[in-house]
Coordinates of C-alpha atoms in Angstrom, one line a residue:
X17 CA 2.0 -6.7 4.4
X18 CA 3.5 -9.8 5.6
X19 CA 6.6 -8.6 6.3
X20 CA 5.4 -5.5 7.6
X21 CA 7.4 -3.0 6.4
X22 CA 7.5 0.0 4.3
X23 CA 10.8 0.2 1.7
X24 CA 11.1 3.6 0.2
X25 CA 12.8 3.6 -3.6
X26 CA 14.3 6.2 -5.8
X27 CA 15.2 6.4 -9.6
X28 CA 18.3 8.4 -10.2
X29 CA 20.7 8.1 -13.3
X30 CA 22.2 4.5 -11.6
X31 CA 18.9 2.6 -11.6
X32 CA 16.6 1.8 -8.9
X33 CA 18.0 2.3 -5.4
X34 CA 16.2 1.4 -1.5
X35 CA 16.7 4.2 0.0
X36 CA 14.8 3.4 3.2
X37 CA 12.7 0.8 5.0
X38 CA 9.9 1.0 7.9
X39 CA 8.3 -1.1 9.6
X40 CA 4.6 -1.0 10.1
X41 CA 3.8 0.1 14.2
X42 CA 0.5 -1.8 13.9
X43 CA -1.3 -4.1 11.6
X44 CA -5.2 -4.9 11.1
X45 CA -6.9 -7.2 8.6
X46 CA -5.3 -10.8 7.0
X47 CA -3.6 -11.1 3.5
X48 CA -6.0 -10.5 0.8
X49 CA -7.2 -7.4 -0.6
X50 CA -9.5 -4.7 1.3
X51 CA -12.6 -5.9 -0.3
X52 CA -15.7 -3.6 1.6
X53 CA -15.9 -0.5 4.1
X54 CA -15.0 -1.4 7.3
X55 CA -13.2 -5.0 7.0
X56 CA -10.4 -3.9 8.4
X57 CA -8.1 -4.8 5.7
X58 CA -5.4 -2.9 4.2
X59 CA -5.5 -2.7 0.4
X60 CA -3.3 -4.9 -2.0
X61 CA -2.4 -3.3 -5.2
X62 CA -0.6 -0.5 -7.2
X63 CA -1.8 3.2 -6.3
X64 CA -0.6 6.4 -5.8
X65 CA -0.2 8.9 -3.1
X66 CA -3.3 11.7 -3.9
X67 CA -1.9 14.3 -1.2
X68 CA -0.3 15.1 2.3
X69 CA -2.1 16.1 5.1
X70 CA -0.1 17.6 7.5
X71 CA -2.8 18.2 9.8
X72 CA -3.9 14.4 10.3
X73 CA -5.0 13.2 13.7
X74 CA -2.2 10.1 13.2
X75 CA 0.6 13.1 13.2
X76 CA 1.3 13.0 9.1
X77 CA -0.7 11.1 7.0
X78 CA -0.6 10.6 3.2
X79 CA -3.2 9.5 1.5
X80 CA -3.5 6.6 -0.9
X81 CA -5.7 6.3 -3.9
X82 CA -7.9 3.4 -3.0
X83 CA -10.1 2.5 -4.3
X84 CA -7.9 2.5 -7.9
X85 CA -9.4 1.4 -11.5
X86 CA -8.3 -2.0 -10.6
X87 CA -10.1 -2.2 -7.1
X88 CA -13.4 -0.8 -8.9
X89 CA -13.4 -2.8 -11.9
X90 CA -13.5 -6.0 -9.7
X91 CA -16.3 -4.9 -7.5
X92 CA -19.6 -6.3 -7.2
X93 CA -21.0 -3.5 -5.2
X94 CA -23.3 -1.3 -6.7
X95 CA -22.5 2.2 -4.8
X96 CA -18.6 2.3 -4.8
X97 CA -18.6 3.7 -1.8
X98 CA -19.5 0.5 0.0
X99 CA -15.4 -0.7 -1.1
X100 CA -14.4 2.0 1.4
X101 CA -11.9 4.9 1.2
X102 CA -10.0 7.2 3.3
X103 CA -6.3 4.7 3.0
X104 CA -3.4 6.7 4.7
X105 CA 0.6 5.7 5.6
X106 CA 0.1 7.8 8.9
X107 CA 2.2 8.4 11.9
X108 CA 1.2 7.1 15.5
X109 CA 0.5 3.1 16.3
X110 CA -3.1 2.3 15.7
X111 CA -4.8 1.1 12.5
X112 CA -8.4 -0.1 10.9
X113 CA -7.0 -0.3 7.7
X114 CA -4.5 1.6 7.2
X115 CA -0.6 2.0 7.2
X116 CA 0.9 3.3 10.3
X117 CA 4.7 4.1 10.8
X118 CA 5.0 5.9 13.9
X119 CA 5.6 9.6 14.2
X120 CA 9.1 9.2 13.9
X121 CA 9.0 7.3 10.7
X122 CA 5.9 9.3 9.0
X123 CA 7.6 12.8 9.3
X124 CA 11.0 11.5 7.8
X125 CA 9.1 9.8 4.8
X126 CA 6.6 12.7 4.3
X127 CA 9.4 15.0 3.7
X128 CA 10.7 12.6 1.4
X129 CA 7.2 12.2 -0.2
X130 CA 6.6 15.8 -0.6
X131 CA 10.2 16.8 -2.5
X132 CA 9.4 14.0 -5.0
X133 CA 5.5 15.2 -5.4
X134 CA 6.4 17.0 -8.3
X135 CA 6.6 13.3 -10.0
X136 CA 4.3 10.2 -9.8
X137 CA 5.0 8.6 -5.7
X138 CA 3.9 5.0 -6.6
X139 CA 2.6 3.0 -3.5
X140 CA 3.1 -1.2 -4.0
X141 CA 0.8 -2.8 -1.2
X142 CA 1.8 -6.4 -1.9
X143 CA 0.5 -9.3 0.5
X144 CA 4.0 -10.6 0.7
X145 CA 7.3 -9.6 -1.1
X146 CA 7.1 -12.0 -4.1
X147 CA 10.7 -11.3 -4.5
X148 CA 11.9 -13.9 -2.1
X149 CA 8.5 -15.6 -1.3
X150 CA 6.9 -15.7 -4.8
X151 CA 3.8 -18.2 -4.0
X152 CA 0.6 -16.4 -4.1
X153 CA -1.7 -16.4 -1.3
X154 CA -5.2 -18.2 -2.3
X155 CA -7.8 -15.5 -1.4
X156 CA -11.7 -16.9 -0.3
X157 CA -14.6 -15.7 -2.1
X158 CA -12.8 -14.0 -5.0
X159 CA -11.1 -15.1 -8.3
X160 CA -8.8 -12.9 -9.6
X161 CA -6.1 -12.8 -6.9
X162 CA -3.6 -14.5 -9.6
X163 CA -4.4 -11.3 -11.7
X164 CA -3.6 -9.0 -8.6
X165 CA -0.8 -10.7 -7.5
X166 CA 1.0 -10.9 -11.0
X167 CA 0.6 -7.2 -11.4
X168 CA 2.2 -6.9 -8.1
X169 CA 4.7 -9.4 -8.4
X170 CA 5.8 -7.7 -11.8
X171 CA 5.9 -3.8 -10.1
X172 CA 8.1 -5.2 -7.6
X173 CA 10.8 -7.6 -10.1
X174 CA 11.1 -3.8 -11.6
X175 CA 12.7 -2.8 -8.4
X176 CA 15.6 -5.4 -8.7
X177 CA 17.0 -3.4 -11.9

């Protein structure tokens, strides 16, 4: 999120390769996790893309699966619903939330998304990229931003092999 951008990775039989980066056309929210409906925060964890829409009012949009097991075991909510939902990587340049690339940018990475559907497409929303900046932000009002951040951190040092 800090760096805002979006780096696309593939596995072949070399290793790990970046195959692409994009930066963010907009931004909403601070570093920290999306914590409640309507904060304005994007999310900070490891999901997955659910599906494509290809007939999103942002252009293309794929959508993320926040809130994940993590998200909703840390809750204090009693309806989950009140974390929020609906997370997309969309195309156009406005955002509440959510991760916007520019039409440009979405179509060339939802073509990419939907030949490698077939297979798990993880999504790393990391606050920074602990890989040259590896202090974790202090979060207010919650506790276990360490244990968010080292799952992150760890998903990401992956990449580097």
């Amino acid at each position: 999120k800090e760096e805002r951008r979006l780096e696309v990775y593939s596995v072949d039989s070399t290793g790990i390769q970046q195959i692409k980066s994009y930066p963010f056309t907009a931004f909403s929210g601070d570093i920290g996790p999306k914590l409640k409906e309507g904060d304005r925060q994007i999310p900070e964890g490891i999901y997955k893309i659910e599906y494509l829409n290809p007939n999103s009012s942002y252009y293309l949009s794929m959508k993320v699966n926040y809130p994940n097991a993590f998200d909703k075991s840390k809750t204090t909510f009693g309806n989950l619903s009140e974390l929020g939902s609906d997370i997309f990587i969309h195309g156009k340049s406005a955002t509440v939330g959510c991760i916007p690339l520019g039409d440009e940018g979405i179509e060339e990475l939802f073509l990419l998304v939907r030949r490698a559907m077939a297979n798990e497409v993880k999504v790393i929303i990391s606050p920074r990229d602990f890989r040259s900046n590896p202090i974790y932000p202090e979060i207010d009002h919650i506790e276990w931003e360490d244990e968010l951040y080292e799952m992150i951190q760890q998903e990401l040092a992956a990449l580097e092999n």
